[in-house]
Tab-separated table of C-alpha atoms in Angstrom:
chain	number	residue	atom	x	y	z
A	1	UNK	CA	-131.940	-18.898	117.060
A	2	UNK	CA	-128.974	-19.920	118.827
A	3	UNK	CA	-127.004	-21.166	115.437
A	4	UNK	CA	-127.933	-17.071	115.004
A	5	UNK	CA	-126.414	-15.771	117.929
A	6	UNK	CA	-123.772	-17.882	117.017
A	7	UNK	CA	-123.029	-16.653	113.376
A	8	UNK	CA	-123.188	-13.280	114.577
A	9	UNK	CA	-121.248	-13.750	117.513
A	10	UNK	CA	-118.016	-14.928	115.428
A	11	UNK	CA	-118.635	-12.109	112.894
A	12	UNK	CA	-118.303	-9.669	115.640
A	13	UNK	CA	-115.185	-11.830	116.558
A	14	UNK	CA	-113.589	-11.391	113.297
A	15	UNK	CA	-114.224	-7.876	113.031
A	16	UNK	CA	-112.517	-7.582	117.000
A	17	UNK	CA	-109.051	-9.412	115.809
A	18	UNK	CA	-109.395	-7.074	112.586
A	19	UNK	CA	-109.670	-3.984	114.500
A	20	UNK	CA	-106.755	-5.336	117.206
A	21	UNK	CA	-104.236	-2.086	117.587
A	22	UNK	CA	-101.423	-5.054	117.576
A	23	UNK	CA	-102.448	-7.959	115.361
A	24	UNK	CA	-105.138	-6.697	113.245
A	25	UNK	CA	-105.649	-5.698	109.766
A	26	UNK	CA	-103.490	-2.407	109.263
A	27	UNK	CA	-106.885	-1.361	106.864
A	28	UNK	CA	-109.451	-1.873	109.431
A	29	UNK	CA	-107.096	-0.704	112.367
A	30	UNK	CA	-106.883	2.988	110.112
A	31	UNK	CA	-110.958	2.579	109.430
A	32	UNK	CA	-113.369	5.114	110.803
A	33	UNK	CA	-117.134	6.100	110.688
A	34	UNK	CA	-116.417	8.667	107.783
A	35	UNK	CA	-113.757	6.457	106.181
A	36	UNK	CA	-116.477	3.102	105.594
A	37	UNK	CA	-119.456	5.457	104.004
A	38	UNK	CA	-118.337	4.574	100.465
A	39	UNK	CA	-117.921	0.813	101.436
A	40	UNK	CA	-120.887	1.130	102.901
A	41	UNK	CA	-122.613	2.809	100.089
A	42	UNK	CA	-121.143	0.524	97.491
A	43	UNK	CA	-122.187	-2.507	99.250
A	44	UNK	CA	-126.175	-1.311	99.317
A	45	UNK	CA	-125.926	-1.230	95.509
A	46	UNK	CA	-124.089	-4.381	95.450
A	47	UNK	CA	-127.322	-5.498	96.997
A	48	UNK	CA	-129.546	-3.922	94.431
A	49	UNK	CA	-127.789	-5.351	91.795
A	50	UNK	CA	-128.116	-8.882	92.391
A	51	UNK	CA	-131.445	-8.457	93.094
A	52	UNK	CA	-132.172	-7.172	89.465
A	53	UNK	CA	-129.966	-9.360	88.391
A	54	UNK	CA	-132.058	-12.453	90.405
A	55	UNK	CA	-128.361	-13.632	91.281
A	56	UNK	CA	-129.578	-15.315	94.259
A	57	UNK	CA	-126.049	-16.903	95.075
A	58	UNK	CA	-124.550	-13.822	94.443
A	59	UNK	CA	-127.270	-12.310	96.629
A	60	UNK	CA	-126.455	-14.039	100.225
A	61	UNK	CA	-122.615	-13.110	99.460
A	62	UNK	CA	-123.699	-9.292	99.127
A	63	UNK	CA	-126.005	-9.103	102.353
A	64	UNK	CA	-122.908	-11.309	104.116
A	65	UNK	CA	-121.026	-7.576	103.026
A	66	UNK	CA	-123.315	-5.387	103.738
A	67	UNK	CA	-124.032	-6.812	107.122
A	68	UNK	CA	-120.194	-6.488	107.921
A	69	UNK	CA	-121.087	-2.877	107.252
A	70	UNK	CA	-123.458	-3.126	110.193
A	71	UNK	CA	-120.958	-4.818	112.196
A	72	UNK	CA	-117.648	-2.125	111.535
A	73	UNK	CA	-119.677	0.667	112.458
A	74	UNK	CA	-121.272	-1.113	115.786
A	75	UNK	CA	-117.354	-1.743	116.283
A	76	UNK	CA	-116.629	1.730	116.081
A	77	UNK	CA	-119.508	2.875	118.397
A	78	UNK	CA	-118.047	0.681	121.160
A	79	UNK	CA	-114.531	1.136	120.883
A	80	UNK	CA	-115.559	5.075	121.076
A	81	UNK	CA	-118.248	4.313	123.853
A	82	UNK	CA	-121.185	5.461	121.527
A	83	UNK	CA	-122.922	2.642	121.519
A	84	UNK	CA	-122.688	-1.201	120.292
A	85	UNK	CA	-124.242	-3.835	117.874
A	86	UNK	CA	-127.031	-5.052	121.048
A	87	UNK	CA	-128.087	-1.143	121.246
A	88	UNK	CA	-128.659	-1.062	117.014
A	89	UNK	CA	-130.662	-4.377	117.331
A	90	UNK	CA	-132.588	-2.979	120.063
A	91	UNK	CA	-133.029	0.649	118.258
A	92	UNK	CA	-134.488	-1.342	115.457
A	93	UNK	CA	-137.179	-3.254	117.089
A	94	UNK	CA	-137.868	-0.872	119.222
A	95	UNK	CA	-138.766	1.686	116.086
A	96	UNK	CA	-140.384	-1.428	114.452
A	97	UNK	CA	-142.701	-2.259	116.864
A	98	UNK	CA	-143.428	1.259	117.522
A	99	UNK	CA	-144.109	1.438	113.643
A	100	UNK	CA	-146.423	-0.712	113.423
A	101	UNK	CA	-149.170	-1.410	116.160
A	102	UNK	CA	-151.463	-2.950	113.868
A	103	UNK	CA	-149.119	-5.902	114.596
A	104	UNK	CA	-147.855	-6.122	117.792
A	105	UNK	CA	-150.834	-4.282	119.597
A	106	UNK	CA	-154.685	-4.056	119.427
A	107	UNK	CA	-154.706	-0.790	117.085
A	108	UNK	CA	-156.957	-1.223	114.063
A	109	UNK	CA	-154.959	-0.178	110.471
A	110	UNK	CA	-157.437	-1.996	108.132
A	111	UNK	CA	-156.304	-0.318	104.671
A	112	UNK	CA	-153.061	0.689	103.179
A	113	UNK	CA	-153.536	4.441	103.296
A	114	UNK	CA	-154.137	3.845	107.068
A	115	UNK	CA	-150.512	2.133	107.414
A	116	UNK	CA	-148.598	4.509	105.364
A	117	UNK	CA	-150.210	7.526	107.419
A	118	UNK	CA	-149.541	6.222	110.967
A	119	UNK	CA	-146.122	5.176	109.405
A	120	UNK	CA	-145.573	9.045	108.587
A	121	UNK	CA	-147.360	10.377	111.464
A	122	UNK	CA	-144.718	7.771	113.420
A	123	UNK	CA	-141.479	8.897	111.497
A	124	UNK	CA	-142.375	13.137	111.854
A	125	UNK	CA	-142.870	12.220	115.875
A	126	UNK	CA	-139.506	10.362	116.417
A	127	UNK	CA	-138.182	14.024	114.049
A	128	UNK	CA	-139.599	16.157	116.531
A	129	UNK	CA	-138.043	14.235	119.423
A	130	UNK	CA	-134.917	14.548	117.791
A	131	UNK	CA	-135.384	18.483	116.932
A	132	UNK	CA	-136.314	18.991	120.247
A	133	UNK	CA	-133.274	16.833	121.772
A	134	UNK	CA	-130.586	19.505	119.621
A	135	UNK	CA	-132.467	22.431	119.458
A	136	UNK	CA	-133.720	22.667	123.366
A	137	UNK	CA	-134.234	26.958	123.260
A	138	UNK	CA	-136.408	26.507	119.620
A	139	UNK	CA	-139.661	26.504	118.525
A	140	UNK	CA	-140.364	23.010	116.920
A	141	UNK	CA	-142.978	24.852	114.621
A	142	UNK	CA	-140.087	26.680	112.807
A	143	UNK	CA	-138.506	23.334	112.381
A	144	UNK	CA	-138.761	22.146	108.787
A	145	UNK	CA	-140.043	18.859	107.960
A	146	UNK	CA	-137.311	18.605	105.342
A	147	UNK	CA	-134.051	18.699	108.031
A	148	UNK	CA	-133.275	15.357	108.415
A	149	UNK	CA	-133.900	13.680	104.305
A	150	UNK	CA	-129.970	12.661	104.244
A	151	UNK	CA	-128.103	14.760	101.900
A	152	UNK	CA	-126.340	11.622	100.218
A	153	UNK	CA	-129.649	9.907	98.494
A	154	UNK	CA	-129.380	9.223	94.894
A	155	UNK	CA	-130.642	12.880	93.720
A	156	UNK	CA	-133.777	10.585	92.448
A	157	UNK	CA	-134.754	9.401	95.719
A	158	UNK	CA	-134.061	12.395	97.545
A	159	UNK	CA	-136.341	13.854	95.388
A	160	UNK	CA	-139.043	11.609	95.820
A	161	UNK	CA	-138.326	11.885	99.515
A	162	UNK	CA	-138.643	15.729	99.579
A	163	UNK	CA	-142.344	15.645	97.816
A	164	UNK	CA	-143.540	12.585	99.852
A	165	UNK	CA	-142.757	14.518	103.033
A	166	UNK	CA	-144.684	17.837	101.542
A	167	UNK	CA	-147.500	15.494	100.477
A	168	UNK	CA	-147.882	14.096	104.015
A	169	UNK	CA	-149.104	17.449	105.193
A	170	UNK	CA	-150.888	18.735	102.400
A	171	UNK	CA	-148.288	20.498	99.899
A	172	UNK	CA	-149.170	18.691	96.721
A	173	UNK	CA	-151.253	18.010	93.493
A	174	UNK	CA	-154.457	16.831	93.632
A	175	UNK	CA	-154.757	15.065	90.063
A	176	UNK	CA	-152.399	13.616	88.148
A	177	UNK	CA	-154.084	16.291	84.870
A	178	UNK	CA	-152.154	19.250	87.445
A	179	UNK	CA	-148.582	16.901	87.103
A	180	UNK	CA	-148.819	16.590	84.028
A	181	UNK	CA	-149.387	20.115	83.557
A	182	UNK	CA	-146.738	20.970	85.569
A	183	UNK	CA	-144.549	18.708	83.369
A	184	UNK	CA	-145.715	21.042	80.111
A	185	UNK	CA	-144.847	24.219	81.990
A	186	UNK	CA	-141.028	22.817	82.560
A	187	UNK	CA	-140.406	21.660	79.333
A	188	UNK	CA	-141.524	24.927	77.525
A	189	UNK	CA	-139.312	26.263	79.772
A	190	UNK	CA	-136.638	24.573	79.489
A	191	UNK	CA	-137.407	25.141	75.545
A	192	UNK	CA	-137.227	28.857	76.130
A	193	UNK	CA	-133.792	28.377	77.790
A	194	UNK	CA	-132.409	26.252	75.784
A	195	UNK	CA	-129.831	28.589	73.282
A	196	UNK	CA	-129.828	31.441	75.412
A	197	UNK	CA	-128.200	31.054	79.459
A	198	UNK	CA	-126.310	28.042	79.958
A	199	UNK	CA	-127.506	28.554	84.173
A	200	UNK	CA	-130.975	29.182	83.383
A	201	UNK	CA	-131.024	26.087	81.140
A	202	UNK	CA	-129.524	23.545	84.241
A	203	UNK	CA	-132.021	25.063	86.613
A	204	UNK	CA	-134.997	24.898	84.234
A	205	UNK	CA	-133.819	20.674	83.652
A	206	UNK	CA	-133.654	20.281	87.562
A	207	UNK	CA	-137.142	21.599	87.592
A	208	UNK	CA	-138.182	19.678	84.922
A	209	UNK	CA	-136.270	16.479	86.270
A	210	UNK	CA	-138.478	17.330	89.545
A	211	UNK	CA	-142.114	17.134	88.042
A	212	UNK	CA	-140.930	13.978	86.319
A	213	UNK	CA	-140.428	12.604	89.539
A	214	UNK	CA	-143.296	14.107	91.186
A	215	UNK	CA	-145.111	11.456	88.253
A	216	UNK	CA	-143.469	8.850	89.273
A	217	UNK	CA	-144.406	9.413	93.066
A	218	UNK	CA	-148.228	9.714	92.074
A	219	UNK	CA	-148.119	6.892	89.824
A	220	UNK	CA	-146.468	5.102	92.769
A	221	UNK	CA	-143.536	4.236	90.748
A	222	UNK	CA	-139.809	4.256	92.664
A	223	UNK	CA	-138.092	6.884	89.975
A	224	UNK	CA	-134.661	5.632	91.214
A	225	UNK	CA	-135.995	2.239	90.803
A	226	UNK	CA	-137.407	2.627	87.026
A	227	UNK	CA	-134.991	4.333	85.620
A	228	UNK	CA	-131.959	2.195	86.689
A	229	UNK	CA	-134.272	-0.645	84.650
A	230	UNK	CA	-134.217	1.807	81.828
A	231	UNK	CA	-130.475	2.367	82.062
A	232	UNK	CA	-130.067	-1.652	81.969
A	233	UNK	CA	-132.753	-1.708	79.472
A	234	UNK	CA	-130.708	0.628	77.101
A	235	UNK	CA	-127.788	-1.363	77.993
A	236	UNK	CA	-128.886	-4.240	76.898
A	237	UNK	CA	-130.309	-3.241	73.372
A	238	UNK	CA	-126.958	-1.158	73.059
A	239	UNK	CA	-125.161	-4.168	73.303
A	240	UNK	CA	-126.840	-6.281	71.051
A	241	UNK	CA	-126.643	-3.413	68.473
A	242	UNK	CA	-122.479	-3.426	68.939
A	243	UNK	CA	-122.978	-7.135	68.066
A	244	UNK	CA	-125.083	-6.796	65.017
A	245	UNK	CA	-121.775	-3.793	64.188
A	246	UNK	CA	-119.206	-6.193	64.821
A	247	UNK	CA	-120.671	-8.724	62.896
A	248	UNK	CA	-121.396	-6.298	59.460
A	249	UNK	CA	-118.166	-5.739	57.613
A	250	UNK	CA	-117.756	-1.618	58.697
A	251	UNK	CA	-117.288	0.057	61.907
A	252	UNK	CA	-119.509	2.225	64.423
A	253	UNK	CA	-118.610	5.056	62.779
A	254	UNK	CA	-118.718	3.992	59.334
A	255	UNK	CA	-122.184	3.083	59.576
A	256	UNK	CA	-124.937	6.021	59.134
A	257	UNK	CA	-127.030	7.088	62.094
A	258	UNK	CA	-130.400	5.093	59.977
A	259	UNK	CA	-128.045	2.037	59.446
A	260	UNK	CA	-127.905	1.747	63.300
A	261	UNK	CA	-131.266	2.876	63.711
A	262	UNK	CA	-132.408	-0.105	61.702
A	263	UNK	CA	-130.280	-2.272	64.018
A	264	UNK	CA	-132.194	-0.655	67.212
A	265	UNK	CA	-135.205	-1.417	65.624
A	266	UNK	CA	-134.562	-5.197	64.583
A	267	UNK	CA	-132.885	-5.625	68.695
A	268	UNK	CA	-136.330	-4.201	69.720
A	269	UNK	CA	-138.042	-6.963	66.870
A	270	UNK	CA	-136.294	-9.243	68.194
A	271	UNK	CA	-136.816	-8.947	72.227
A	272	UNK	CA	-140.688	-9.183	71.323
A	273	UNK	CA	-140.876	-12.868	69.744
């Protein structure tokens, strides 16, 4: 613990002397919250990365930058009297140990179904505290549920977000035979759309891009998740394919759509011995 405190200690120290009006970094000194979102954001899919990637090394160096994240914006909060990195640490376990009294008190949450509801029922108290904190003269009923899914998400996950919070009080299928029906509905309609207004057509694929996720919520897949692992997937067989191109005696282009087709299907051969 104390070799903790320590590392931490000198990381805050570093990002001080960066952050020094007279002898620090002119980049950092210029920094502010807005500024270090895209670091920030960057950095979290640095993290994702070499976690699909099982770069382990490469792993620890990623969560060394995204904890400096942490760190620049805990500067910020104290330099501007906000708040500072002992007040995150103690927002955290306070929330944590709120979240989960199954652990750190006597209350009984024997199944998972039991967690993940008191987790909800946990996360839409701590939104009414905060809807009744900046809106003091309204009704909380007339609050929605909704307000505070962050606006930046991955389109994906804020997706997924949106329909778990309408699912935690009731707004939702009851069988995946309804999703899947909902799925047919979209895509005829996108069908319907498709040579005739370009507007209609792009709302009709964001509906139909929403049922697929509402899917992967009820089959308790992360759509964000499983299709980045297509995307790599694709990648992957893609690239083989340019080899098996490079290595013929023609180009990309002088090859015919079934030549390369053939080479899909021999990568595919291939991955499966």
């Amino acid at each position: 613990m104390l070799n903790e405190k320590a590392s931490i200690e000198k990381l805050r120290w570093i990002m001080t002397c960066l952050r020094d009006p007279q002898t620090g970094c002119p980049w950092d000194i210029k920094q502010t919250f807005a500024s270090v979102v895209s670091h920030t954001l960057e950095e979290a899919y640095e993290v994702a990365d070499a976690i699909e990637q099982q770069d382990y090394a490469e792993l620890k160096k990623e969560l060394g930058d995204l904890l400096f994240q942490v760190i620049f914006y805990s500067q910020l909060g104290e330099e501007e009297k906000l708040f500072g990195f002992d007040d995150v640490v103690e927002a955290i376990c306070e929330k944590l140990i709120r979240r989960h009294p199954h652990v750190f008190s006597d209350t009984d949450l024997s199944t998972d179904a039991d967690i993940k509801a008191n987790w909800e029922n946990e996360k839409a108290k701590e939104r009414e505290q905060k809807n009744a904190q900046e809106n003091n003269n309204v009704n909380q009923q007339t609050l929605s549920i909704l307000a505070d899914i962050p606006k930046n998400l991955p389109a994906l996950s804020q997706a997924a977000k949106i329909q778990k919070r309408c699912s935690h009080v009731g707004f939702d299928w009851d069988n995946l035979d309804d999703v899947f029906d909902k799925i047919e509905e979209e895509v005829q309609e996108v069908k319907a759309e498709l040579h005739r207004d370009p507007d209609a057509l792009s709302e009709e694929l964001g509906d139909l891009l929403f049922a697929v996720v509402n899917l992967c919520r009820h089959a308790k897949q992360d759509p964000e998740a499983i299709l980045r692992k297509a995307n790599s997937k694709f990648t992957k067989r893609f690239q083989s394919v340019e080899a098996k191109v490079n290595s013929s005696s023609k180009t990309f282009t002088e090859h015919k759509l079934e030549e390369l087709e053939d080479f899909w299907q021999e990568v595919k051969q291939e991955e499966s011995k």
